[in-house]
Tab-separated table of C-alpha atoms and ligand atoms in Angstrom:
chain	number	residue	atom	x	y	z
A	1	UNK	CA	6.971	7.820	20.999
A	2	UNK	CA	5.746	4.980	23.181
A	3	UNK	CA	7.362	3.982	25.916
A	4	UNK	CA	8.954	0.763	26.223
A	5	UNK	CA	6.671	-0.683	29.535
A	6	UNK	CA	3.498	0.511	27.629
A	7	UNK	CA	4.669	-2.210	24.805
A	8	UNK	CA	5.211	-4.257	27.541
A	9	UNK	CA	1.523	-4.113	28.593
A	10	UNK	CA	0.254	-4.970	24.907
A	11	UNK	CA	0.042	-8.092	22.947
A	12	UNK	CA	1.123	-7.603	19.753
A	13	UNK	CA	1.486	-4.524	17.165
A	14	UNK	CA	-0.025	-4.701	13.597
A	15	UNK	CA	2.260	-2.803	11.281
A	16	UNK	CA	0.368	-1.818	7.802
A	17	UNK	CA	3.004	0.522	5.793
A	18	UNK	CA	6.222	-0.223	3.947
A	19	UNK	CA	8.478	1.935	6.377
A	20	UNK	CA	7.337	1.126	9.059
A	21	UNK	CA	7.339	-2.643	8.697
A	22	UNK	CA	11.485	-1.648	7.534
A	23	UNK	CA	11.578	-0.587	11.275
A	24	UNK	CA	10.060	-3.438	12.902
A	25	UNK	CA	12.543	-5.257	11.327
A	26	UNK	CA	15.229	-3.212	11.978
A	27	UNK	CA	14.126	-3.874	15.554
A	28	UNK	CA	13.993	-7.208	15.938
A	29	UNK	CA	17.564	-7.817	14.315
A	30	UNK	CA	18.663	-5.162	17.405
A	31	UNK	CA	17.029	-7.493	19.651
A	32	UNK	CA	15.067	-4.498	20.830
A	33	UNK	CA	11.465	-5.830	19.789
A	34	UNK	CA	9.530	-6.770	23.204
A	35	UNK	CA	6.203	-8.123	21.559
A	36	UNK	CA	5.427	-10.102	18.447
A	37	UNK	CA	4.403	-7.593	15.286
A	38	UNK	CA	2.285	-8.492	12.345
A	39	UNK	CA	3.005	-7.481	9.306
A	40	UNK	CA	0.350	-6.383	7.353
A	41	UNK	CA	1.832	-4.374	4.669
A	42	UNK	CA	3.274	-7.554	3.042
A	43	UNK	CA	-0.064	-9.395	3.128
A	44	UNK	CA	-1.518	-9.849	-0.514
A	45	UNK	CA	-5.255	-8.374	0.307
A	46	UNK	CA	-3.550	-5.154	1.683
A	47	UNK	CA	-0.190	-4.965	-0.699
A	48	UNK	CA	-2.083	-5.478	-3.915
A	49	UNK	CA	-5.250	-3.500	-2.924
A	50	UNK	CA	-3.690	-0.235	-1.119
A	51	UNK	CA	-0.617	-0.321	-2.852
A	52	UNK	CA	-1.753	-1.299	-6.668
A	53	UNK	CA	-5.643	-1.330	-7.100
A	54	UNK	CA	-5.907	2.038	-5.014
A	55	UNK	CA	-3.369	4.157	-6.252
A	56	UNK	CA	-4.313	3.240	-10.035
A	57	UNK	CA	-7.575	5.137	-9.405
A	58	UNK	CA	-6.376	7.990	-6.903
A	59	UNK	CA	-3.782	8.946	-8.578
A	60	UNK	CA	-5.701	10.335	-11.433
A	61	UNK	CA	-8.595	11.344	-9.514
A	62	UNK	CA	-5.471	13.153	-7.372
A	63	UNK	CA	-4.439	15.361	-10.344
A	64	UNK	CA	-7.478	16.054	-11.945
A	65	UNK	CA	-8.943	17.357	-9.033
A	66	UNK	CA	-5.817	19.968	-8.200
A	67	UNK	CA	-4.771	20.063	-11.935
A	68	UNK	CA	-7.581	19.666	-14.603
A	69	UNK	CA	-4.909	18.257	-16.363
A	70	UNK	CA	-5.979	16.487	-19.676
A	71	UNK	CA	-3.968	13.129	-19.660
A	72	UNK	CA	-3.973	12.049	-23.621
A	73	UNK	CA	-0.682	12.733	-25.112
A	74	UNK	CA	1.050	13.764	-21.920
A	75	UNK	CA	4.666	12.828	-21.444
A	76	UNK	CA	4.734	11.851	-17.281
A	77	UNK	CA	7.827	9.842	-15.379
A	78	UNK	CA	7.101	7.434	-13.060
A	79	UNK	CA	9.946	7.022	-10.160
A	80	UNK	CA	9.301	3.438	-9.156
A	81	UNK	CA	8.024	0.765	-10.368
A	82	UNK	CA	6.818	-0.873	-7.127
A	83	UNK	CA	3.317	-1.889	-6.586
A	84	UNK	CA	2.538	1.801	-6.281
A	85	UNK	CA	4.315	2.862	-9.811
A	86	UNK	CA	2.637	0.125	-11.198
A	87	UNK	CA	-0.829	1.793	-10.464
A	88	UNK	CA	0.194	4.966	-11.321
A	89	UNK	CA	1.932	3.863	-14.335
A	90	UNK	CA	-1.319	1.954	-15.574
A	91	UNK	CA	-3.381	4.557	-14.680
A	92	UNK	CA	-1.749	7.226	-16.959
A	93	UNK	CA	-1.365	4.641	-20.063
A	94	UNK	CA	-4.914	3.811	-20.221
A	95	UNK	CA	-5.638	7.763	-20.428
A	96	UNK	CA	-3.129	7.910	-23.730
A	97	UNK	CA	-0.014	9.390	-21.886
A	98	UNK	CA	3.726	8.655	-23.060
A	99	UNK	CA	4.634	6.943	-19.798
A	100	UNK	CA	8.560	6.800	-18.596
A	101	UNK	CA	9.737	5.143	-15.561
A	102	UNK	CA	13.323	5.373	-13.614
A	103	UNK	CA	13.983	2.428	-11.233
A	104	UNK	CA	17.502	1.468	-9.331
A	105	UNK	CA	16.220	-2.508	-9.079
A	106	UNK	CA	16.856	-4.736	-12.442
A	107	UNK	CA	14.156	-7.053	-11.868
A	108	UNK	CA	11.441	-4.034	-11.642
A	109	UNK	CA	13.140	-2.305	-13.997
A	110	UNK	CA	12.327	-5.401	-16.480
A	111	UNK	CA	9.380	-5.672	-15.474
A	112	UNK	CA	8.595	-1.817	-16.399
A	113	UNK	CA	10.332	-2.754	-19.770
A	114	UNK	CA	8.237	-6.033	-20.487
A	115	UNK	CA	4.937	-4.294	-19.178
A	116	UNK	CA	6.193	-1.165	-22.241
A	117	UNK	CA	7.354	1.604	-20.675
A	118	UNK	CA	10.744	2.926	-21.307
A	119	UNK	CA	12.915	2.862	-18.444
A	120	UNK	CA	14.755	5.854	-18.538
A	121	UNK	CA	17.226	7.842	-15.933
A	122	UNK	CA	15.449	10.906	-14.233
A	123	UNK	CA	17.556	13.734	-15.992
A	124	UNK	CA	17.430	12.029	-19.269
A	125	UNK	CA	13.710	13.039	-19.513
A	126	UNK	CA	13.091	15.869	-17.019
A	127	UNK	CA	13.618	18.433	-19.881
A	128	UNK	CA	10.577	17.224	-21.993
A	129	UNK	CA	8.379	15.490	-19.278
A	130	UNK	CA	4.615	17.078	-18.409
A	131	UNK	CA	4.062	15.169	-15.072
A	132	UNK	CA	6.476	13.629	-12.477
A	133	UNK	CA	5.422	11.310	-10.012
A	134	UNK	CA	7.249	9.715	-7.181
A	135	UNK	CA	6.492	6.195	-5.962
A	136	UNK	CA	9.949	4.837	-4.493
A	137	UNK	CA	9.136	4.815	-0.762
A	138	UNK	CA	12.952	6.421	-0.747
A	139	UNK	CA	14.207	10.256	0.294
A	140	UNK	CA	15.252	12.656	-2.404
A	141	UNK	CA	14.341	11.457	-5.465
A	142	UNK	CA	13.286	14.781	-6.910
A	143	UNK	CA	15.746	17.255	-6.384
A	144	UNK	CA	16.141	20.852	-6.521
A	145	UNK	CA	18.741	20.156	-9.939
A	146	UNK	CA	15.567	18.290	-11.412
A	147	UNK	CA	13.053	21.041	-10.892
A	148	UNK	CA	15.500	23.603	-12.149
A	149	UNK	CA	15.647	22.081	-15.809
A	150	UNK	CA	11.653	20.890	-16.144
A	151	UNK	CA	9.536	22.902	-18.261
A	152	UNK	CA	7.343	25.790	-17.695
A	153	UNK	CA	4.044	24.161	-15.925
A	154	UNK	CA	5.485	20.599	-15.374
A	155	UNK	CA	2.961	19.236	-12.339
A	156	UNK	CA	5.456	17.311	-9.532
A	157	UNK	CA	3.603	15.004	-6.933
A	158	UNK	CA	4.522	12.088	-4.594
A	159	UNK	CA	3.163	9.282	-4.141
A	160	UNK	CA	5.420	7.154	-2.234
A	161	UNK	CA	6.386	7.799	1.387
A	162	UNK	CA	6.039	10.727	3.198
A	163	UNK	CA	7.251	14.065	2.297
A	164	UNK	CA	10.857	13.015	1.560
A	165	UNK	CA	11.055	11.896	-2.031
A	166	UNK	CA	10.757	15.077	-3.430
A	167	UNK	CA	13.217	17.443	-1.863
A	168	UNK	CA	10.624	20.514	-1.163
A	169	UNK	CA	13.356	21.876	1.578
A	170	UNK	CA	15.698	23.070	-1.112
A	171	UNK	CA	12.624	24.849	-3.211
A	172	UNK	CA	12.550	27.313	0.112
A	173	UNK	CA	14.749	29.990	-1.242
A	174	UNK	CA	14.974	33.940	-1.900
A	175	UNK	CA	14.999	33.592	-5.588
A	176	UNK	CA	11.701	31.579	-5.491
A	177	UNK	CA	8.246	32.589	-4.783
A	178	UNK	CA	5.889	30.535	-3.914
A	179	UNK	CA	2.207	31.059	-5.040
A	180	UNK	CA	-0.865	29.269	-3.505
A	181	UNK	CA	-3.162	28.873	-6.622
A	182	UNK	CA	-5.917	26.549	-4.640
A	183	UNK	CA	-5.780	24.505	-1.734
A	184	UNK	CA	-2.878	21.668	-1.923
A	185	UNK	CA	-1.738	23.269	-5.403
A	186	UNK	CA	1.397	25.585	-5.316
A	187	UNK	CA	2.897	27.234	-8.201
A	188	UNK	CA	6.813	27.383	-8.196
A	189	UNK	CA	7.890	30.499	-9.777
A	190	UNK	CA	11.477	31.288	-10.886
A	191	UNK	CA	13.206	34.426	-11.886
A	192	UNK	CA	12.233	33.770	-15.775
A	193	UNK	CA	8.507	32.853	-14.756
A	194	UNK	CA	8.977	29.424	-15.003
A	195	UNK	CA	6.396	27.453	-12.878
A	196	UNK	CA	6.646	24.249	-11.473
A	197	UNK	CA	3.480	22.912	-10.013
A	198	UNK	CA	4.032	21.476	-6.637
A	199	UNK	CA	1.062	18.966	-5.191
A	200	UNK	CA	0.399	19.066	-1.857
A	201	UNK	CA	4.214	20.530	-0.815
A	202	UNK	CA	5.264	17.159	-1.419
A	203	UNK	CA	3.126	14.997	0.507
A	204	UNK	CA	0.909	11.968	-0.227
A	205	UNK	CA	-0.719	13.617	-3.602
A	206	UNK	CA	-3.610	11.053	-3.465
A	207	UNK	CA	-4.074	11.525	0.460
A	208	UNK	CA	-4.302	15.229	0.002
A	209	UNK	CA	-6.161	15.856	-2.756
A	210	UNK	CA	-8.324	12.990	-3.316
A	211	UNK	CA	-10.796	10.069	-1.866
A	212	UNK	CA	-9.721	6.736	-1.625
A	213	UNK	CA	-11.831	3.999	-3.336
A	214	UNK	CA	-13.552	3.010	0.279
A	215	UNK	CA	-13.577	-0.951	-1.009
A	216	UNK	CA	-10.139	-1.131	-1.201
A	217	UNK	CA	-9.999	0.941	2.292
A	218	UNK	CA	-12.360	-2.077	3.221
A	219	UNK	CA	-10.073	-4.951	2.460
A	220	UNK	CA	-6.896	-3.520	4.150
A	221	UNK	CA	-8.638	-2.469	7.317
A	222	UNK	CA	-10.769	-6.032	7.416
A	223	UNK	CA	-6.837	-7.235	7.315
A	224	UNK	CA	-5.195	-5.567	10.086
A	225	UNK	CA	-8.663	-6.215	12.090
A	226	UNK	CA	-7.904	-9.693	11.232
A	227	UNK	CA	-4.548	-9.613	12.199
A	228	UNK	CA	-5.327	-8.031	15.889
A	229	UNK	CA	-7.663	-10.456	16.616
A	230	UNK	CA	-5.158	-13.284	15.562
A	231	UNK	CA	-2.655	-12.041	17.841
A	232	UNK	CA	-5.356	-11.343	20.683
A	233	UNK	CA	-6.284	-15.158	20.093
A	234	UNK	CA	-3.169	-16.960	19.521
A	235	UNK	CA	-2.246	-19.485	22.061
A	236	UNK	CA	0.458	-18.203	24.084
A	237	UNK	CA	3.891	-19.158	22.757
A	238	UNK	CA	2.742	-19.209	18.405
A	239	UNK	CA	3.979	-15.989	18.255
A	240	UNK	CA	7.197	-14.408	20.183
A	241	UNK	CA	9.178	-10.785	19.902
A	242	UNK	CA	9.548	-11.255	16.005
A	243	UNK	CA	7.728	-10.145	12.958
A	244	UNK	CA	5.145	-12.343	11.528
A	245	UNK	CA	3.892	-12.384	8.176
A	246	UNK	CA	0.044	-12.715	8.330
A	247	UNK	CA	-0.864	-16.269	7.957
A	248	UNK	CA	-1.560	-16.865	4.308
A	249	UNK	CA	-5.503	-18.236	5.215
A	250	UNK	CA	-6.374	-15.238	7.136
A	251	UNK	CA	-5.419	-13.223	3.626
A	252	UNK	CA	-7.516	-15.875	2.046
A	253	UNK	CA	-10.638	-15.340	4.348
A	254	UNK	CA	-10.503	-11.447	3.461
A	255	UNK	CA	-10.674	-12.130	0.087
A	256	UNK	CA	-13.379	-14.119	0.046
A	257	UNK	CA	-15.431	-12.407	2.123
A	258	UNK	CA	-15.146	-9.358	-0.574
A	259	UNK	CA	-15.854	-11.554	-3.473
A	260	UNK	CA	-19.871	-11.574	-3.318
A	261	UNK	CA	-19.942	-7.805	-3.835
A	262	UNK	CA	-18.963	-8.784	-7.682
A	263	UNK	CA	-21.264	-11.526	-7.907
A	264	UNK	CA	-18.091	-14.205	-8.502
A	265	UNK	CA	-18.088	-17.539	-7.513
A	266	UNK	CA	-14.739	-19.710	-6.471
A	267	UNK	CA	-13.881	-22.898	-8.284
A	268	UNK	CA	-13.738	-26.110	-5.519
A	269	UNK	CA	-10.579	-28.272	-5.992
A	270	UNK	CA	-11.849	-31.873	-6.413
A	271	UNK	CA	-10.441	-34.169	-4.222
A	272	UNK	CA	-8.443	-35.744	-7.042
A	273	UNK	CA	-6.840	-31.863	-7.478
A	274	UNK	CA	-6.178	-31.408	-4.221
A	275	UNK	CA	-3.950	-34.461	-3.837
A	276	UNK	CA	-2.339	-33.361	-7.302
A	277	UNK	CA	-1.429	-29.877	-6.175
A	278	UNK	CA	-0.707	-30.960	-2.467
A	279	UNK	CA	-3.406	-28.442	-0.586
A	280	UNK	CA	-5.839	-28.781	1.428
A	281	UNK	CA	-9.432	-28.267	0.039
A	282	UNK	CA	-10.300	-25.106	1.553
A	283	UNK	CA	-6.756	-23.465	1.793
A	284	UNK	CA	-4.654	-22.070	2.239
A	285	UNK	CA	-3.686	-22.226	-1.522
A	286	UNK	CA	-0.597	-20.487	-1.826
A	287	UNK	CA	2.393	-21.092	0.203
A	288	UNK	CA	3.419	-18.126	2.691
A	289	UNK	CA	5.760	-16.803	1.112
A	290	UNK	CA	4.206	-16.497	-1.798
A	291	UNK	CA	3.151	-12.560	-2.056
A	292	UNK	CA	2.531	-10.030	-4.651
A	293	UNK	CA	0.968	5.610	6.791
A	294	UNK	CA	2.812	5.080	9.267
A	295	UNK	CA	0.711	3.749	11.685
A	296	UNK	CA	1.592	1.403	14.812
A	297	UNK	CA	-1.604	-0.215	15.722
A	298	UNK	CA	-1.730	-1.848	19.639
A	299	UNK	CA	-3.934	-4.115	20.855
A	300	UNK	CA	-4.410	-5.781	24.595
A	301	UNK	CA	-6.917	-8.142	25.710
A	302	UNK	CA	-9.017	-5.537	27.225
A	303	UNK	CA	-9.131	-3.316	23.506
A	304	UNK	CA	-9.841	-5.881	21.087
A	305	UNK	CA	-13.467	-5.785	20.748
A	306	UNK	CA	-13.473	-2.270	19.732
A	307	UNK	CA	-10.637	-2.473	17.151
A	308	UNK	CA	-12.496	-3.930	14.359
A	309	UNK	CA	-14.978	-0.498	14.671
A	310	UNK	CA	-11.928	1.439	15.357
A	311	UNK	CA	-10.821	0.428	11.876
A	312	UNK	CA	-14.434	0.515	10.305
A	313	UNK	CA	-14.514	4.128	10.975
A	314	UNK	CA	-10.700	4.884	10.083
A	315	UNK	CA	-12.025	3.212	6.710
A	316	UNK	CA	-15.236	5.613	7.111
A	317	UNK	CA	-13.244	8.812	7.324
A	318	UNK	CA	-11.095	8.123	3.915
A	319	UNK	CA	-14.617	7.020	2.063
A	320	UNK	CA	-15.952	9.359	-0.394
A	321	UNK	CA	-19.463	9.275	-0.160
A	322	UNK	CA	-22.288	7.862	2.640
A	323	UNK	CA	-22.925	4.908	0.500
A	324	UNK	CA	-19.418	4.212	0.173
A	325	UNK	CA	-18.778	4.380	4.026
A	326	UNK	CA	-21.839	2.393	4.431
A	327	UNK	CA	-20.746	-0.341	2.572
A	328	UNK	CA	-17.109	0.073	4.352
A	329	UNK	CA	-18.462	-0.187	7.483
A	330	UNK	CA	-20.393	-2.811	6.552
A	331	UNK	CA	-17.610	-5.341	5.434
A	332	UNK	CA	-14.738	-4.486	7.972
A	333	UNK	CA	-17.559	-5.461	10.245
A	334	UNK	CA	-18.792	-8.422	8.459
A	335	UNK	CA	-14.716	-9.533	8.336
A	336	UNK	CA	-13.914	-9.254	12.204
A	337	UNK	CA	-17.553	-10.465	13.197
A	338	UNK	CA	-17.029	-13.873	10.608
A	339	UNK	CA	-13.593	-13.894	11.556
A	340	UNK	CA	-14.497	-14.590	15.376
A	341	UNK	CA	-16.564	-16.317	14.759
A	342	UNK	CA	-14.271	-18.715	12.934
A	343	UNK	CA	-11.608	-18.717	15.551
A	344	UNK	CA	-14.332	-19.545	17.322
A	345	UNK	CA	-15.109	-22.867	15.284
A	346	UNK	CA	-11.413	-23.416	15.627
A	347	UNK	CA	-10.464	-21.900	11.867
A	348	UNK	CA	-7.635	-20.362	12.737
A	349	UNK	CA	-7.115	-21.545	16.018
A	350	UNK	CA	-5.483	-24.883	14.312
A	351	UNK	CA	-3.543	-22.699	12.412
A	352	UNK	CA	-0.405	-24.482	11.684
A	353	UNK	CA	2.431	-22.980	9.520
A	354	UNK	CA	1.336	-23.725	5.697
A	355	UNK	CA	3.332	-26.813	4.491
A	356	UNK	CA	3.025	-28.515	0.680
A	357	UNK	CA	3.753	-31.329	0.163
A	358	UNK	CA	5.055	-31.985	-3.620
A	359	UNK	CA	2.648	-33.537	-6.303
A	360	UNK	CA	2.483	-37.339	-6.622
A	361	UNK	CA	3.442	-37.547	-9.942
A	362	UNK	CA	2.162	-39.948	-12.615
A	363	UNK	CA	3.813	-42.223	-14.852
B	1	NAD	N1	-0.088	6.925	-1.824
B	1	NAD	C1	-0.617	5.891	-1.203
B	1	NAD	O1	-1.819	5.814	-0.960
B	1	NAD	C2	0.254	4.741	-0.843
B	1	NAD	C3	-0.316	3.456	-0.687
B	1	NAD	C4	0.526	2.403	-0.367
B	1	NAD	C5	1.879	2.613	-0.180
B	1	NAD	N2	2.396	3.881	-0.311
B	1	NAD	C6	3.838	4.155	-0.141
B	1	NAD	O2	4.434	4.155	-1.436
B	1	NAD	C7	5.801	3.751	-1.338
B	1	NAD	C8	6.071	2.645	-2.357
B	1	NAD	O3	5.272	1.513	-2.037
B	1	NAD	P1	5.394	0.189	-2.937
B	1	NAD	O4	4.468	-0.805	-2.360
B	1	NAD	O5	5.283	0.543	-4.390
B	1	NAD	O6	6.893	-0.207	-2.569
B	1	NAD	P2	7.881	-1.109	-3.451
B	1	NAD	O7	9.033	-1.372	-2.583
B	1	NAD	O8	7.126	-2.233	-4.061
B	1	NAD	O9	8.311	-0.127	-4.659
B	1	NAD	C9	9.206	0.930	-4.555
B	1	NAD	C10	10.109	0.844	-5.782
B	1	NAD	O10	10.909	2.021	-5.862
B	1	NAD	C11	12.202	1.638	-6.301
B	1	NAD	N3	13.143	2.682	-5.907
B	1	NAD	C12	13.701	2.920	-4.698
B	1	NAD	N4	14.487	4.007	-4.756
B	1	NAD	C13	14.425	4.473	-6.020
B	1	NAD	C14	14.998	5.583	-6.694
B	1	NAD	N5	15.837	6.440	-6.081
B	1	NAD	N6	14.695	5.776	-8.001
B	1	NAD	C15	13.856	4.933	-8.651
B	1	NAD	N7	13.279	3.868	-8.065
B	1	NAD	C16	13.554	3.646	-6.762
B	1	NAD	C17	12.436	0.292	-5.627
B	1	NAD	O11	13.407	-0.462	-6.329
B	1	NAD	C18	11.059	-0.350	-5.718
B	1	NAD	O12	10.908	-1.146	-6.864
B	1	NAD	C19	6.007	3.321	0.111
B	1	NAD	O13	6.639	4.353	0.816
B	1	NAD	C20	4.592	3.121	0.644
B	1	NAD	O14	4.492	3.338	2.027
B	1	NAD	C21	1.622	4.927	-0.669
């Protein structure tokens, strides 16, 4: 807990997760935010990447590393169909598995529908189901009722937030034993011999029992680098006690500076196109709003320089191998070094809310 004159001190928090951006808000509706916040989390280059790109690959990686589960002609259920269902839910269709999903939010719940999974309610399929995954950010999606009627050997892991989605509290009674079978891999068993496999009691299944892809780590922590130094750098009155969405360029500039590791090369708008669509040449090129851990990060003049290594070697720690964390290193780096020196050269510094103006349309 931080107390309220060490905010004082600071210029600006960068906020990267889901909940915790919730809070910010939640905050500065109260009145009770003191400095401006950034949030990250809703930025495309770390919502898309962390959220989507990343848990599409850990998740599997997560359970066949604590399982050895074979994935063809598995039955799983997705809860949520947010960017991090999505992953998962992608993830476990390309390996052959009969993929449900449960969602309380229509327009998700379409999209699960349109993308060809069934959308189902939790109990209808808990009876037949192999896998269950949680991916709703929310607090007791899984309960206690659900684990009682899945079949012998059905794996349960979270994804979402926390340890709160599936309700691992009410597993904690005299009628169940609980058997360790390998690091981060419990065994559930109930008077009849049932077993429920439990990953990592509940928490982050990917965090616990797998690597992260270290480029994606790269892109999300070249973000919030990119965010602290914006904050550190913005003229005095751009940014007051509120929460900020991170301006669309910055988002823009991360991206590109990740492209040349695939060899791909940008189309330029012509000048003729860029008065047709309304945008500037070089960007930004979608309008704010337009978008796709729980961790508050501080910064203060005197700290900035050594955030963009702080994160480098955050990114380091999750990265599976030495190449991996060498290339990590080497793009947050490359991202907060190009990045000042841009603000530098006035990139960002003349930074003006994106505005687009409509198309001149011809007769
Ligand atoms: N494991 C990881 O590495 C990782 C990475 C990024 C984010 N996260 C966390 O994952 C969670 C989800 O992130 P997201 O970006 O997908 O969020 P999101 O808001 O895009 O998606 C969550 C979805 O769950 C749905 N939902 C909420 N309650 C539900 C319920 N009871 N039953 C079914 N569906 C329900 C919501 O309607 C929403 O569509 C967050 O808590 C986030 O912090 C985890």
């Amino acid at each position: 807990m931080l107390h309220a004159t060490t905010i004082f001190m600071h210029a600006g928090i960068v906020e990267e997760s889901v909940t915790g951006v919730h809070r910010l808000y939640q905050l500065s509706k109260a009145g009770k935010l003191c400095v401006p916040a950034m949030n990250v989390n809703d930025s495309v280059t770390k919502t898309k990447f962390d959220n989507l790109y990343s848990c599409r690959e850990s998740i599997i990686d997560a359970l066949k590393r604590s399982t050895d589960l074979m994935f063809g002609g598995k039955q799983a259920v997705v809860c949520g169909y947010g960017e991090v269902g999505k992953g998962c839910c992608q993830a476990l269709k390309a390996l052959g598995s009969a993929v449900y999903v449960t969602e309380i939010d229509p327009i998700c719940a379409l999209q699960a529908a349109m993308d060809g999974f069934r959308v189902v309610k939790l109990t209808e399929v808990i009876r037949q189901v192999d896998i269950v995954i949680t991916a709703t950010g929310n607090k007791g999606v899984v309960t206690r009722e659900h684990m009682e009627r899945m079949k012998n050997g059905c794996v349960v892991c979270n994804m979402g937030h926390s340890n709160t989605e599936i309700d691992v509290h009410s597993l904690r009674t005299p009628d169940l034993i609980w058997e360790k079978v390998r690091s981060q891999v419990d065994h559930i068993i109930w008077p009849n011999n049932k077993r429920v496999v439990l990953l990592a009691e509940g928490r982050l299944a990917n965090l616990c029992c797998s690597s992260l892809p270290s480029f994606v780590v790269s892109v999300t922590a070249a973000t919030q680098a990119l965010a602290l130094i914006e904050l550190y750098n913005a003229p005095q009155n751009r940014y007051k006690a509120d929460v900020y969405l991170l301006p669309k360029k910055m988002d823009e500039y991360v991206a590109s500076l990740h492209l040349p590791t695939f060899d791909a090369h940008l189309t330029e708008l012509t000048d003729e196109q860029a008065k047709y669509l309304g945008l500037n040449k070089v960007g930004p090129f979608k309008p704010n709003y337009y978008s796709q851990n729980k961790k508050f990060y501080f910064c203060n003049k005197k700290s900035i320089p050594c955030w963009s290594y702080t994160f480098a070697s955050t990114a380091c720690s999750r990265a599976p191998t030495s190449h991996s964390e060498h290339l990590t290193l080497w793009w947050t780096r490359q991202a907060a070094e190009a990045f000042t020196k841009s603000v530098a050269g006035g990139l960002i510094a003349s930074f003006e809310p994106p505005t687009r103006t409509e198309p001149e349309w011809e007769a």
